[in-house]
PDB file of C-alpha atoms in Angstrom:
ATOM      1  CA  UNK L   1      -8.565  62.174   4.191  1.00 45.00           C
ATOM      2  CA  UNK L   2     -12.330  62.204   4.647  1.00 49.00           C
ATOM      3  CA  UNK L   3     -14.194  63.164   1.505  1.00 58.00           C
ATOM      4  CA  UNK L   4     -17.234  65.267   2.308  1.00 83.00           C
ATOM      5  CA  UNK L   5     -19.053  64.386  -0.958  1.00 94.00           C
ATOM      6  CA  UNK L   6     -19.722  60.940   0.482  1.00 94.00           C
ATOM      7  CA  UNK L   7     -19.314  60.068   4.148  1.00 93.00           C
ATOM      8  CA  UNK L   8     -18.534  56.721   5.786  1.00 91.00           C
ATOM      9  CA  UNK L   9     -21.932  56.837   7.529  1.00 89.00           C
ATOM     10  CA  UNK L  10     -23.660  56.909   4.125  1.00 92.00           C
ATOM     11  CA  UNK L  11     -22.055  53.613   3.154  1.00 88.00           C
ATOM     12  CA  UNK L  12     -24.319  51.935   5.681  1.00 84.00           C
ATOM     13  CA  UNK L  13     -27.081  52.173   3.071  1.00 86.00           C
ATOM     14  CA  UNK L  14     -25.099  49.766   0.867  1.00 82.00           C
ATOM     15  CA  UNK L  15     -24.315  47.137   3.489  1.00 78.00           C
ATOM     16  CA  UNK L  16     -25.123  46.319   7.080  1.00 75.00           C
ATOM     17  CA  UNK L  17     -23.124  48.568   9.375  1.00 72.00           C
ATOM     18  CA  UNK L  18     -21.891  45.567  11.335  1.00 74.00           C
ATOM     19  CA  UNK L  19     -20.574  43.999   8.130  1.00 78.00           C
ATOM     20  CA  UNK L  20     -18.583  47.140   7.358  1.00 81.00           C
ATOM     21  CA  UNK L  21     -17.262  47.239  10.933  1.00 79.00           C
ATOM     22  CA  UNK L  22     -16.160  43.612  10.687  1.00 82.00           C
ATOM     23  CA  UNK L  23     -14.501  43.952   7.303  1.00 82.00           C
ATOM     24  CA  UNK L  24     -12.712  47.180   8.190  1.00 84.00           C
ATOM     25  CA  UNK L  25     -11.986  46.049  11.740  1.00 86.00           C
ATOM     26  CA  UNK L  26     -13.588  49.339  12.771  1.00 85.00           C
ATOM     27  CA  UNK L  27     -10.788  51.341  11.122  1.00 89.00           C
ATOM     28  CA  UNK L  28     -12.334  54.552   9.710  1.00 88.00           C
ATOM     29  CA  UNK L  29      -9.290  55.117   7.498  1.00 91.00           C
ATOM     30  CA  UNK L  30     -10.242  52.066   5.421  1.00 89.00           C
ATOM     31  CA  UNK L  31     -13.680  53.519   4.658  1.00 90.00           C
ATOM     32  CA  UNK L  32     -12.202  56.937   3.931  1.00 92.00           C
ATOM     33  CA  UNK L  33      -9.635  55.446   1.542  1.00 92.00           C
ATOM     34  CA  UNK L  34     -12.358  53.450  -0.237  1.00 91.00           C
ATOM     35  CA  UNK L  35     -14.506  56.571  -0.575  1.00 93.00           C
ATOM     36  CA  UNK L  36     -11.584  58.638  -1.881  1.00 94.00           C
ATOM     37  CA  UNK L  37     -10.784  55.947  -4.450  1.00 92.00           C
ATOM     38  CA  UNK L  38     -14.445  55.685  -5.496  1.00 94.00           C
ATOM     39  CA  UNK L  39     -14.830  59.433  -5.985  1.00 95.00           C
ATOM     40  CA  UNK L  40     -11.520  59.555  -7.854  1.00 92.00           C
ATOM     41  CA  UNK L  41     -12.650  56.737 -10.147  1.00 92.00           C
ATOM     42  CA  UNK L  42     -15.990  58.433 -10.839  1.00 94.00           C
ATOM     43  CA  UNK L  43     -14.200  61.709 -11.595  1.00 93.00           C
ATOM     44  CA  UNK L  44     -11.909  59.944 -14.059  1.00 89.00           C
ATOM     45  CA  UNK L  45     -14.904  58.909 -16.160  1.00 90.00           C
ATOM     46  CA  UNK L  46     -16.685  62.256 -15.970  1.00 91.00           C
ATOM     47  CA  UNK L  47     -13.782  64.718 -16.178  1.00 87.00           C
ATOM     48  CA  UNK L  48     -13.622  65.052 -19.976  1.00 84.00           C
ATOM     49  CA  UNK L  49     -17.223  66.200 -20.306  1.00 87.00           C
ATOM     50  CA  UNK L  50     -18.548  67.340 -16.932  1.00 91.00           C
ATOM     51  CA  UNK L  51     -17.513  69.902 -14.350  1.00 93.00           C
ATOM     52  CA  UNK L  52     -16.306  67.485 -11.667  1.00 93.00           C
ATOM     53  CA  UNK L  53     -15.378  70.400  -9.429  1.00 94.00           C
ATOM     54  CA  UNK L  54     -19.031  71.463  -9.224  1.00 94.00           C
ATOM     55  CA  UNK L  55     -20.386  67.926  -9.156  1.00 96.00           C
ATOM     56  CA  UNK L  56     -18.258  66.708  -6.261  1.00 96.00           C
ATOM     57  CA  UNK L  57     -18.443  69.999  -4.360  1.00 96.00           C
ATOM     58  CA  UNK L  58     -22.184  69.414  -3.924  1.00 95.00           C
ATOM     59  CA  UNK L  59     -23.359  68.447  -0.446  1.00 95.00           C
ATOM     60  CA  UNK L  60     -26.449  66.851   1.028  1.00 94.00           C
ATOM     61  CA  UNK L  61     -29.557  67.054  -1.133  1.00 95.00           C
ATOM     62  CA  UNK L  62     -27.723  68.997  -3.846  1.00 96.00           C
ATOM     63  CA  UNK L  63     -25.846  65.868  -4.930  1.00 96.00           C
ATOM     64  CA  UNK L  64     -26.948  63.893  -7.995  1.00 96.00           C
ATOM     65  CA  UNK L  65     -28.773  60.947  -6.418  1.00 95.00           C
ATOM     66  CA  UNK L  66     -27.819  58.272  -8.929  1.00 94.00           C
ATOM     67  CA  UNK L  67     -24.179  59.343  -9.123  1.00 96.00           C
ATOM     68  CA  UNK L  68     -24.052  59.271  -5.321  1.00 96.00           C
ATOM     69  CA  UNK L  69     -25.413  55.702  -5.273  1.00 95.00           C
ATOM     70  CA  UNK L  70     -22.875  54.617  -7.873  1.00 95.00           C
ATOM     71  CA  UNK L  71     -20.058  56.168  -5.830  1.00 96.00           C
ATOM     72  CA  UNK L  72     -21.325  54.195  -2.834  1.00 94.00           C
ATOM     73  CA  UNK L  73     -21.270  50.976  -4.889  1.00 92.00           C
ATOM     74  CA  UNK L  74     -17.728  51.624  -6.041  1.00 94.00           C
ATOM     75  CA  UNK L  75     -16.607  52.435  -2.477  1.00 93.00           C
ATOM     76  CA  UNK L  76     -18.314  49.267  -1.230  1.00 90.00           C
ATOM     77  CA  UNK L  77     -16.378  47.295  -3.829  1.00 87.00           C
ATOM     78  CA  UNK L  78     -13.090  48.673  -2.520  1.00 88.00           C
ATOM     79  CA  UNK L  79     -14.097  47.754   1.043  1.00 87.00           C
ATOM     80  CA  UNK L  80     -15.426  44.295   0.150  1.00 83.00           C
ATOM     81  CA  UNK L  81     -12.163  43.295  -1.519  1.00 79.00           C
ATOM     82  CA  UNK L  82     -10.939  42.752   2.041  1.00 77.00           C
ATOM     83  CA  UNK L  83     -13.716  40.246   2.720  1.00 73.00           C
ATOM     84  CA  UNK L  84     -13.541  36.494   2.299  1.00 65.00           C
ATOM     85  CA  UNK L  85     -17.311  36.081   2.213  1.00 62.00           C
ATOM     86  CA  UNK L  86     -17.969  35.025  -1.382  1.00 63.00           C
ATOM     87  CA  UNK L  87     -21.612  36.062  -1.453  1.00 59.00           C
ATOM     88  CA  UNK L  88     -20.841  39.576  -0.279  1.00 70.00           C
ATOM     89  CA  UNK L  89     -17.916  39.786  -2.663  1.00 74.00           C
ATOM     90  CA  UNK L  90     -20.007  38.702  -5.675  1.00 79.00           C
ATOM     91  CA  UNK L  91     -22.760  41.165  -4.798  1.00 79.00           C
ATOM     92  CA  UNK L  92     -20.283  44.030  -4.364  1.00 79.00           C
ATOM     93  CA  UNK L  93     -18.586  43.070  -7.624  1.00 85.00           C
ATOM     94  CA  UNK L  94     -21.931  43.157  -9.462  1.00 86.00           C
ATOM     95  CA  UNK L  95     -22.739  46.605  -8.012  1.00 85.00           C
ATOM     96  CA  UNK L  96     -19.271  47.843  -8.959  1.00 88.00           C
ATOM     97  CA  UNK L  97     -19.644  46.545 -12.521  1.00 90.00           C
ATOM     98  CA  UNK L  98     -23.017  48.246 -12.904  1.00 88.00           C
ATOM     99  CA  UNK L  99     -21.649  51.515 -11.514  1.00 88.00           C
ATOM    100  CA  UNK L 100     -18.730  51.506 -13.958  1.00 91.00           C
ATOM    101  CA  UNK L 101     -21.065  50.622 -16.836  1.00 90.00           C
ATOM    102  CA  UNK L 102     -23.232  53.652 -15.963  1.00 90.00           C
ATOM    103  CA  UNK L 103     -20.200  55.946 -15.695  1.00 90.00           C
ATOM    104  CA  UNK L 104     -18.965  54.789 -19.112  1.00 90.00           C
ATOM    105  CA  UNK L 105     -22.380  55.517 -20.643  1.00 89.00           C
ATOM    106  CA  UNK L 106     -22.378  58.993 -19.093  1.00 85.00           C
ATOM    107  CA  UNK L 107     -18.825  59.655 -20.268  1.00 85.00           C
ATOM    108  CA  UNK L 108     -19.652  58.403 -23.773  1.00 83.00           C
ATOM    109  CA  UNK L 109     -16.886  55.796 -23.718  1.00 86.00           C
ATOM    110  CA  UNK L 110     -19.100  52.702 -23.590  1.00 82.00           C
ATOM    111  CA  UNK L 111     -18.018  49.943 -25.985  1.00 84.00           C
ATOM    112  CA  UNK L 112     -21.451  50.040 -27.656  1.00 85.00           C
ATOM    113  CA  UNK L 113     -21.105  53.713 -28.571  1.00 80.00           C
ATOM    114  CA  UNK L 114     -24.271  54.546 -26.625  1.00 81.00           C
ATOM    115  CA  UNK L 115     -24.426  57.451 -24.239  1.00 82.00           C
ATOM    116  CA  UNK L 116     -26.804  58.830 -21.648  1.00 80.00           C
ATOM    117  CA  UNK L 117     -27.130  62.368 -20.363  1.00 78.00           C
ATOM    118  CA  UNK L 118     -27.763  62.731 -16.645  1.00 80.00           C
ATOM    119  CA  UNK L 119     -28.544  66.112 -15.167  1.00 77.00           C
ATOM    120  CA  UNK L 120     -24.932  67.014 -14.337  1.00 84.00           C
ATOM    121  CA  UNK L 121     -23.224  70.380 -14.905  1.00 85.00           C
ATOM    122  CA  UNK L 122     -21.198  70.472 -18.118  1.00 82.00           C
ATOM    123  CA  UNK L 123     -17.740  71.976 -18.389  1.00 85.00           C
ATOM    124  CA  UNK L 124     -17.880  75.691 -19.159  1.00 87.00           C
ATOM    125  CA  UNK L 125     -15.617  78.238 -20.783  1.00 88.00           C
ATOM    126  CA  UNK L 126     -14.394  81.190 -18.722  1.00 90.00           C
ATOM    127  CA  UNK L 127     -17.408  83.228 -19.918  1.00 91.00           C
ATOM    128  CA  UNK L 128     -19.904  80.599 -18.734  1.00 87.00           C
ATOM    129  CA  UNK L 129     -20.699  78.962 -22.072  1.00 86.00           C
ATOM    130  CA  UNK L 130     -20.953  75.149 -22.047  1.00 80.00           C
ATOM    131  CA  UNK L 131     -18.150  73.267 -23.748  1.00 81.00           C
ATOM    132  CA  UNK L 132     -19.794  70.843 -26.120  1.00 72.00           C
ATOM    133  CA  UNK L 133     -17.594  68.338 -27.851  1.00 67.00           C
ATOM    134  CA  UNK L 134     -18.983  67.205 -31.162  1.00 65.00           C
ATOM    135  CA  UNK L 135     -17.637  64.346 -33.197  1.00 63.00           C
ATOM    136  CA  UNK L 136     -18.487  64.464 -36.882  1.00 65.00           C
ATOM    137  CA  UNK L 137     -17.818  62.143 -39.719  1.00 68.00           C
ATOM    138  CA  UNK L 138     -19.350  60.312 -42.601  1.00 75.00           C
ATOM    139  CA  UNK L 139     -19.578  56.857 -43.947  1.00 74.00           C
ATOM    140  CA  UNK L 140     -16.971  55.748 -46.460  1.00 77.00           C
ATOM    141  CA  UNK L 141     -17.816  56.748 -50.028  1.00 78.00           C
ATOM    142  CA  UNK L 142     -19.790  54.053 -51.814  1.00 77.00           C
ATOM    143  CA  UNK L 143     -18.330  53.266 -55.213  1.00 81.00           C
ATOM    144  CA  UNK L 144     -19.927  51.002 -57.782  1.00 77.00           C
ATOM    145  CA  UNK L 145     -18.029  49.175 -60.461  1.00 76.00           C
ATOM    146  CA  UNK L 146     -20.108  49.136 -63.682  1.00 69.00           C
TER     147      UNK L 146
END
C-alpha cells in the first residue's frame, strides 16, 4: 500500500518522529493509509485540470515542492485524528485547512472565484496539446426604463 510519491519517512518533517510513532503505535500501515488518503484527496482537487498521472508519478526532486508539503499536511491530519492531544490536533487541523484551501485555489473551485496557477503539468490531448478549459459569459443586459 506504500505510495512512493510521499514516503512515511518524509512525514517526519511535519511532526516529531516520536510523536508519529506514539500516535500510530509504530504501525507503518497507519502512515501508509494516511499518505494514500492524502494523495487521493489532492488528486481529487487537481484531476479536472492537471495531469495527476504525471504529477504523482514524480519522484525525489522532480516533485512540486509546495504540493508535496500540502500532501504531507493532509497526511498528518489523517494521522493526528487518532491523537487526543488537543494542541497537536488543532495544529494539524490548521495545516489541513490551509492545504485544502490551496488545492481549491489551484483547482479553481475556491468559493471566492480566485485561482492560482502553480507550475504543474496540464492535461493534454493525445497529440500533446494542453487541454484548456475556458468559461465565458457576460453580465446580464442592462435595460433602462425611460
